[in-house]
mmCIF file of C-alpha atoms and ligand atoms in Angstrom:
data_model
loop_
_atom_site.group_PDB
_atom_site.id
_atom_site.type_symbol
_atom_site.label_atom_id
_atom_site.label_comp_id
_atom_site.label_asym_id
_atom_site.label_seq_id
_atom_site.Cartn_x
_atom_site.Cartn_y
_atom_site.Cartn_z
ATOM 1 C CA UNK N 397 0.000 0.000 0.000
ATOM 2 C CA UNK N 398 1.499 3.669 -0.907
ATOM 3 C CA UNK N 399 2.483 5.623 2.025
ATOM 4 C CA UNK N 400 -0.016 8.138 3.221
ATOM 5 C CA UNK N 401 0.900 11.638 3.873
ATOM 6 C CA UNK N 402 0.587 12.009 6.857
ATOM 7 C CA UNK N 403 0.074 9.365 9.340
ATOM 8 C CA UNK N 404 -0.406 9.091 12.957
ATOM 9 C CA UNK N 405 -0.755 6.035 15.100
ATOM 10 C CA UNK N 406 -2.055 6.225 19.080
ATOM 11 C CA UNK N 407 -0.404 9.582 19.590
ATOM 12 C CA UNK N 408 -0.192 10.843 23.069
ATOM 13 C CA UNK N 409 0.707 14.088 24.245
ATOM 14 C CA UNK N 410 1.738 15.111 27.591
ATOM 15 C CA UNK N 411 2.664 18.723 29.056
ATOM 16 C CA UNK N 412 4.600 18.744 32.423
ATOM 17 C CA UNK N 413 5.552 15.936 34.203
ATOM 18 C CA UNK N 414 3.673 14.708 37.735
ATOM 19 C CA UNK N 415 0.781 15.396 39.549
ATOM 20 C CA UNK N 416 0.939 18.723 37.216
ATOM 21 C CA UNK N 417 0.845 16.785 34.024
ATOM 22 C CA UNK N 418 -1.642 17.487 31.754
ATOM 23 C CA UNK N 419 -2.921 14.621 29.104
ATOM 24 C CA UNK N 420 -3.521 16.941 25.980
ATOM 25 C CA UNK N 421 -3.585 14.264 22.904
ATOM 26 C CA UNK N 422 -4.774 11.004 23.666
ATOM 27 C CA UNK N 423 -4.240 8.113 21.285
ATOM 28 C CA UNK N 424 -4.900 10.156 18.486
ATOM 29 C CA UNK N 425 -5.264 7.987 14.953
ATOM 30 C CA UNK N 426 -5.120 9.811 12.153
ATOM 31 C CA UNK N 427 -4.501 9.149 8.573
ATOM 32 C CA UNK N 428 -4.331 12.325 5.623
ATOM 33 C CA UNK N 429 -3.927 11.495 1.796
ATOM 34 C CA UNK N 430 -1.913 14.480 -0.486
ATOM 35 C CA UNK N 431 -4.599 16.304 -1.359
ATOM 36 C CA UNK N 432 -7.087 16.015 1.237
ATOM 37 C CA UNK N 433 -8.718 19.018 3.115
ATOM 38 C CA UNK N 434 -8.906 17.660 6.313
ATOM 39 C CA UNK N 435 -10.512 19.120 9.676
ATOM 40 C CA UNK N 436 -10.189 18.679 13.260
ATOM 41 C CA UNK N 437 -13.338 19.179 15.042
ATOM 42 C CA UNK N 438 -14.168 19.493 19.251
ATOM 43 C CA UNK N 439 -14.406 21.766 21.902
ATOM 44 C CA UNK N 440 -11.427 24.611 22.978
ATOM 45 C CA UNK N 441 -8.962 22.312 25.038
ATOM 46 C CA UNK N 442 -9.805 19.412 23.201
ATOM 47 C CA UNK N 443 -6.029 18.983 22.360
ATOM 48 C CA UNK N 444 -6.206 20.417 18.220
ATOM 49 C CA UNK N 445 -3.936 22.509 18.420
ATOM 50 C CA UNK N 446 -1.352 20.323 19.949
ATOM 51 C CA UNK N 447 -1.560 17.946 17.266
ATOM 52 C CA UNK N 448 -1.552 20.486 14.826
ATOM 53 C CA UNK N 449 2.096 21.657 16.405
ATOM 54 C CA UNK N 450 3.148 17.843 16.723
ATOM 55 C CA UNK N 451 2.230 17.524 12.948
ATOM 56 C CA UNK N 452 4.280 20.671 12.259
ATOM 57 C CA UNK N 453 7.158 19.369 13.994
ATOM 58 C CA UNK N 454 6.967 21.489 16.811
ATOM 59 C CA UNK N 455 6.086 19.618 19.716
ATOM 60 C CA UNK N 456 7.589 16.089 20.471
ATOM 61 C CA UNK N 457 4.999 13.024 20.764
ATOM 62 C CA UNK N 458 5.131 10.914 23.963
ATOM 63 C CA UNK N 459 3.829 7.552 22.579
ATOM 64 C CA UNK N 460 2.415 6.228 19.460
ATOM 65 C CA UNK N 461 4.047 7.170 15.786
ATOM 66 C CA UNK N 462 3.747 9.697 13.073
ATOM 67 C CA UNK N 463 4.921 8.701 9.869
ATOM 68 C CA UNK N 464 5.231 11.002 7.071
ATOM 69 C CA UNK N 465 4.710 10.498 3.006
ATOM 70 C CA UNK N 466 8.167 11.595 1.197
ATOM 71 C CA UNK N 467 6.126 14.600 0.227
ATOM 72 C CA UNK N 468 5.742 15.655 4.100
ATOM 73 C CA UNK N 469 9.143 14.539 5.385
ATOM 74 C CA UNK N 470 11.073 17.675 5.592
ATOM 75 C CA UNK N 471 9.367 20.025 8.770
ATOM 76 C CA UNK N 472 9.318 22.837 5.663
ATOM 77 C CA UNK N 473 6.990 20.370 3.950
ATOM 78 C CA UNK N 474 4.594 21.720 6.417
ATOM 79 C CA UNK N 475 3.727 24.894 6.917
ATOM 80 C CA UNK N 476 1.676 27.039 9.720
ATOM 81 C CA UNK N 477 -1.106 29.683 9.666
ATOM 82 C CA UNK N 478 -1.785 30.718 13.179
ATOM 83 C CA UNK N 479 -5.063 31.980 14.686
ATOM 84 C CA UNK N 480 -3.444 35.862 14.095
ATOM 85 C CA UNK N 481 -1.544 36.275 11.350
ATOM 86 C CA UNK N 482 2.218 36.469 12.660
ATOM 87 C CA UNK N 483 3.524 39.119 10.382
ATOM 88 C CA UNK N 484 6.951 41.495 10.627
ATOM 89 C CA UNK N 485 5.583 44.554 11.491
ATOM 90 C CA UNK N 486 8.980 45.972 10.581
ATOM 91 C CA UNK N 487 8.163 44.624 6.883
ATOM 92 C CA UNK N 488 5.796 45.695 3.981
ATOM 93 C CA UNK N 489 2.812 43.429 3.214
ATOM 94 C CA UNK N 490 4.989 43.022 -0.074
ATOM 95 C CA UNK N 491 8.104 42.025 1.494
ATOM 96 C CA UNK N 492 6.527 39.530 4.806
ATOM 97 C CA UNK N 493 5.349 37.608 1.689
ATOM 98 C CA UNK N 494 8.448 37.772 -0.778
ATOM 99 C CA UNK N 495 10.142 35.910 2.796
ATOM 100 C CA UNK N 496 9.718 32.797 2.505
ATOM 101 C CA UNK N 497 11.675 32.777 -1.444
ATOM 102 C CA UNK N 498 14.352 35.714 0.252
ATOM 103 C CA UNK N 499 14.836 32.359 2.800
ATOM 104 C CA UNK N 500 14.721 29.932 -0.520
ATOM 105 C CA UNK N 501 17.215 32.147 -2.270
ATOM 106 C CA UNK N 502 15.450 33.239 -4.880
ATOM 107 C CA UNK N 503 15.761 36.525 -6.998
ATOM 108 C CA UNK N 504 14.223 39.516 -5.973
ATOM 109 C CA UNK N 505 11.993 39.825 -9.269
ATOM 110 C CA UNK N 506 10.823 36.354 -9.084
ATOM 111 C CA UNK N 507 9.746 36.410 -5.544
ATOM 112 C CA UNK N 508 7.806 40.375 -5.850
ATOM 113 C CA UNK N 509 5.958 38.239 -9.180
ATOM 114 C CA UNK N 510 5.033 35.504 -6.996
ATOM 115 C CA UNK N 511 4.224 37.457 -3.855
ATOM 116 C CA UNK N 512 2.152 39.701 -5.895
ATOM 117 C CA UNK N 513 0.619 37.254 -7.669
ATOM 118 C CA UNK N 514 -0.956 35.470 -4.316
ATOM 119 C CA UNK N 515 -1.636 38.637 -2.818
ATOM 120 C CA UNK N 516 -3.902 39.432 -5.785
ATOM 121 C CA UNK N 517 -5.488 36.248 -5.431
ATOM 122 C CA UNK N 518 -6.481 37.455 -2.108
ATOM 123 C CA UNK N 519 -7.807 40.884 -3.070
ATOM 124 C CA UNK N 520 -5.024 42.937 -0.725
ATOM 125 C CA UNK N 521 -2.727 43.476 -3.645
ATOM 126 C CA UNK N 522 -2.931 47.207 -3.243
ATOM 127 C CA UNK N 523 -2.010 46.536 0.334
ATOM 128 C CA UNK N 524 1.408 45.820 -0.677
ATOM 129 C CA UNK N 525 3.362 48.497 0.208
ATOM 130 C CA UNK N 526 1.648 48.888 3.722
ATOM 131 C CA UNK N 527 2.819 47.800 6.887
ATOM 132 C CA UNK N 528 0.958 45.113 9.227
ATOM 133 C CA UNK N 529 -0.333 47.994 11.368
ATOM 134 C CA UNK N 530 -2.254 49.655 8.546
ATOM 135 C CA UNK N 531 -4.081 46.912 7.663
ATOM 136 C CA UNK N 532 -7.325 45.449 9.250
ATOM 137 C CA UNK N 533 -7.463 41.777 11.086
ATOM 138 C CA UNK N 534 -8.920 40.146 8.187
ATOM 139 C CA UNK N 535 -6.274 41.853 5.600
ATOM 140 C CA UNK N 536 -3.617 40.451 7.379
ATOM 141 C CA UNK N 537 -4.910 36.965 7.940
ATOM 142 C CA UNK N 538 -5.055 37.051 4.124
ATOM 143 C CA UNK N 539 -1.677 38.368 3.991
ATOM 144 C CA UNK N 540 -0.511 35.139 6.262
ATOM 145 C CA UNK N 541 -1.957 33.049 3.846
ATOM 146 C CA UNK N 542 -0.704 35.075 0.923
ATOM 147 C CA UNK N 543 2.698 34.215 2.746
ATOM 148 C CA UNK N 544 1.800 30.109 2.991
ATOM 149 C CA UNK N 545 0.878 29.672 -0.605
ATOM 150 C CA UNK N 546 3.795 31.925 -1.553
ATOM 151 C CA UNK N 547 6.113 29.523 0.395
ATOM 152 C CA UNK N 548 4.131 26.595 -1.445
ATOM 153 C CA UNK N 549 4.652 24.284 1.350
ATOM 154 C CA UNK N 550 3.058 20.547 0.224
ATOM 155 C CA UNK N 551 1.278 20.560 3.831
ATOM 156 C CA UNK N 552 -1.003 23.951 4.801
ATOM 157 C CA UNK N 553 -1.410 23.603 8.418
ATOM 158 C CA UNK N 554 -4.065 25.807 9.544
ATOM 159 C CA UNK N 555 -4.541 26.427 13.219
ATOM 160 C CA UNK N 556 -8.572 28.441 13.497
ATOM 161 C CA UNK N 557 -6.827 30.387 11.128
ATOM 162 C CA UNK N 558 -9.942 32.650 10.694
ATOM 163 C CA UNK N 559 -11.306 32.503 14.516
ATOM 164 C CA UNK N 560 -10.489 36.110 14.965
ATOM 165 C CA UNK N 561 -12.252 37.664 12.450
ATOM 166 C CA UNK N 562 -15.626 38.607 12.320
ATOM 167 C CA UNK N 563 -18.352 36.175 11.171
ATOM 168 C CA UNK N 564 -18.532 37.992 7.757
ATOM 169 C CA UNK N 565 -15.054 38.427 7.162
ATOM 170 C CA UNK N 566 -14.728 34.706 8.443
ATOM 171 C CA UNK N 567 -17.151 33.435 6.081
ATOM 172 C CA UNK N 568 -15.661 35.053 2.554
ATOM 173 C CA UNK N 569 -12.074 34.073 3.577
ATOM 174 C CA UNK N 570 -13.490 30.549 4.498
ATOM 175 C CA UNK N 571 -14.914 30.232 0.636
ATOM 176 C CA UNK N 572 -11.768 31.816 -0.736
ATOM 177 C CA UNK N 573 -10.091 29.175 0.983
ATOM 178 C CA UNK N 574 -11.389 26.399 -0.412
ATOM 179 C CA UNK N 575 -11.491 28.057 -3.877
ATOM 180 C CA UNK N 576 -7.668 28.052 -3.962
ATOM 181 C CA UNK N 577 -7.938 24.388 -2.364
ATOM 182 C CA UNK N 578 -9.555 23.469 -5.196
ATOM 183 C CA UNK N 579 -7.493 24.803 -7.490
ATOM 184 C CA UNK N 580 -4.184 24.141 -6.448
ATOM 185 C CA UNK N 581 -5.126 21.237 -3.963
ATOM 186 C CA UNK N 582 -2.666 21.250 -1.394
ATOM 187 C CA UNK N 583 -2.676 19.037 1.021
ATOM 188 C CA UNK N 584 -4.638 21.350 4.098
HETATM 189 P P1 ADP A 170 -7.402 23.113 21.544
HETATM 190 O O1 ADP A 170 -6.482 23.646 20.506
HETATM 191 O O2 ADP A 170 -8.250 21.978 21.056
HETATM 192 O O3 ADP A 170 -8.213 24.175 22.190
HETATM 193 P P2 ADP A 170 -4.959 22.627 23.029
HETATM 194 O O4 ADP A 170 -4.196 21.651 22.217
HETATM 195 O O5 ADP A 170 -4.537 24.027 22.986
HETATM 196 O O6 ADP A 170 -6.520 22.456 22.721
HETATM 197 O O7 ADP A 170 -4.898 22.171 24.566
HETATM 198 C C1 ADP A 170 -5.135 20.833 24.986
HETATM 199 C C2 ADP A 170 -4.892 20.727 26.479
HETATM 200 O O8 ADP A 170 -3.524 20.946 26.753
HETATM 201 C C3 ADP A 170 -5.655 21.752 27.315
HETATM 202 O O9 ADP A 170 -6.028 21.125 28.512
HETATM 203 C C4 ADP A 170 -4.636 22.837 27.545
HETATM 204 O O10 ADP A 170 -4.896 23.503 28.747
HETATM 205 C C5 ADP A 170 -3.352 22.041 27.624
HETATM 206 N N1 ADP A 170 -2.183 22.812 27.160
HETATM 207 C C6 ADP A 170 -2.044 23.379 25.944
HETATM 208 N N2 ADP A 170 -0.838 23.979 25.807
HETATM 209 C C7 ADP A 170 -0.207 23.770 26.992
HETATM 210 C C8 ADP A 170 1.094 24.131 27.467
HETATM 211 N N3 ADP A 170 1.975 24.809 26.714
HETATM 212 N N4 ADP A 170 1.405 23.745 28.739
HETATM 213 C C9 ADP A 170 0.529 23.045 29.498
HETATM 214 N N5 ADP A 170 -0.685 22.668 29.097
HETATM 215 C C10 ADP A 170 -1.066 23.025 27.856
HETATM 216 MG MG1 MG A 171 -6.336 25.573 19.665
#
């Protein structure tokens, strides 16, 4: 049988140690193809978004396995969008999205192209030139994910990436999302 993407087997996930330890994944299966859209549903405290940082890489598990595809197994195979968009304020809209290619190396007129390509795709391309500050909650959370598709990671990890917003705002980036999903069809 081909390799799943991602692939998680009885995965526990303990913070602290002790009396103080706190049981925040708990035998978690889980099995995503490349390509799938994927959600984790339950109550705050439920333990998402500590799988969501053990997928990333960021946390350690405790017991059980995660296997990844070949198209997951490098940590910059999978990428994170937090809840607020975690932007340089010190940086343009333009240039928190060229970062990802400045990182990768590439030239400066490829990455503005691709940059402003995505933030176009998001409506905020006349954003470009402003900082973080001057934009609205929504505009940067599109700006973040400008930033993820920019970095064209095989693995989107999305943490309530639009929780913050209001319920309109919420609800167009929501459909844009999904749009893109099903037109580039990244693994999210
Ligand atoms: P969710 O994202 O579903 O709201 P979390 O993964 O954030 O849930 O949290 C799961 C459990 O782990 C909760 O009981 C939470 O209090 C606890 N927890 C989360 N992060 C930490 C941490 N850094 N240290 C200790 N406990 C934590
Ligand atoms: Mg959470």
């Amino acid at each position: 049988m081909p390799l799943s993407l991602i692939e998680l087997r009885d995965v526990s996930i303990t913070y602290g140690e002790g009396n103080g330890a706190v049981l925040a994944v708990d035998s978690l299966n889980l099995t995503v193809e490349e390509g799938e859209f994927v959600c984790l549903l339950g109550p705050s405290g439920c333990g998402k978004s500590t799988a969501l940082k053990a997928i990333a890489g960021l946390i350690p598990i405790h017991s059980g396995t995660s296997v990844f595809g070949p198209a997951a197994q490098n940590p910059s195979d999978r990428f994170v969008v937090w809840q607020e968009a975690t932007l340089m304020p010190w940086r343009t809209i333009l240039r928190n999205v060229t970062y990802p290619l400045e990182l990768k190396k590439v030239d400066r007129a490829t990455a503005r192209e691709k940059a402003m390509k995505q933030l176009e795709a998001l409506g905020i391309a006349e954003f470009a030139d402003k900082y973080p500050r001057q934009l609205s909650g929504g505009m940067r959370q599109r700006a973040g994910i400008a930033r993820a598709l920019v970095a064209d990671p095989n693995v989107l990890l999305m943490d309530e990436p639009f929780a913050a917003l209001d319920a309109q705002t919420r609800r167009l980036l929501q459909e844009q999302l999904l749009q893109l999903w099903n037109e580039v069809r990244k693994t999210v």
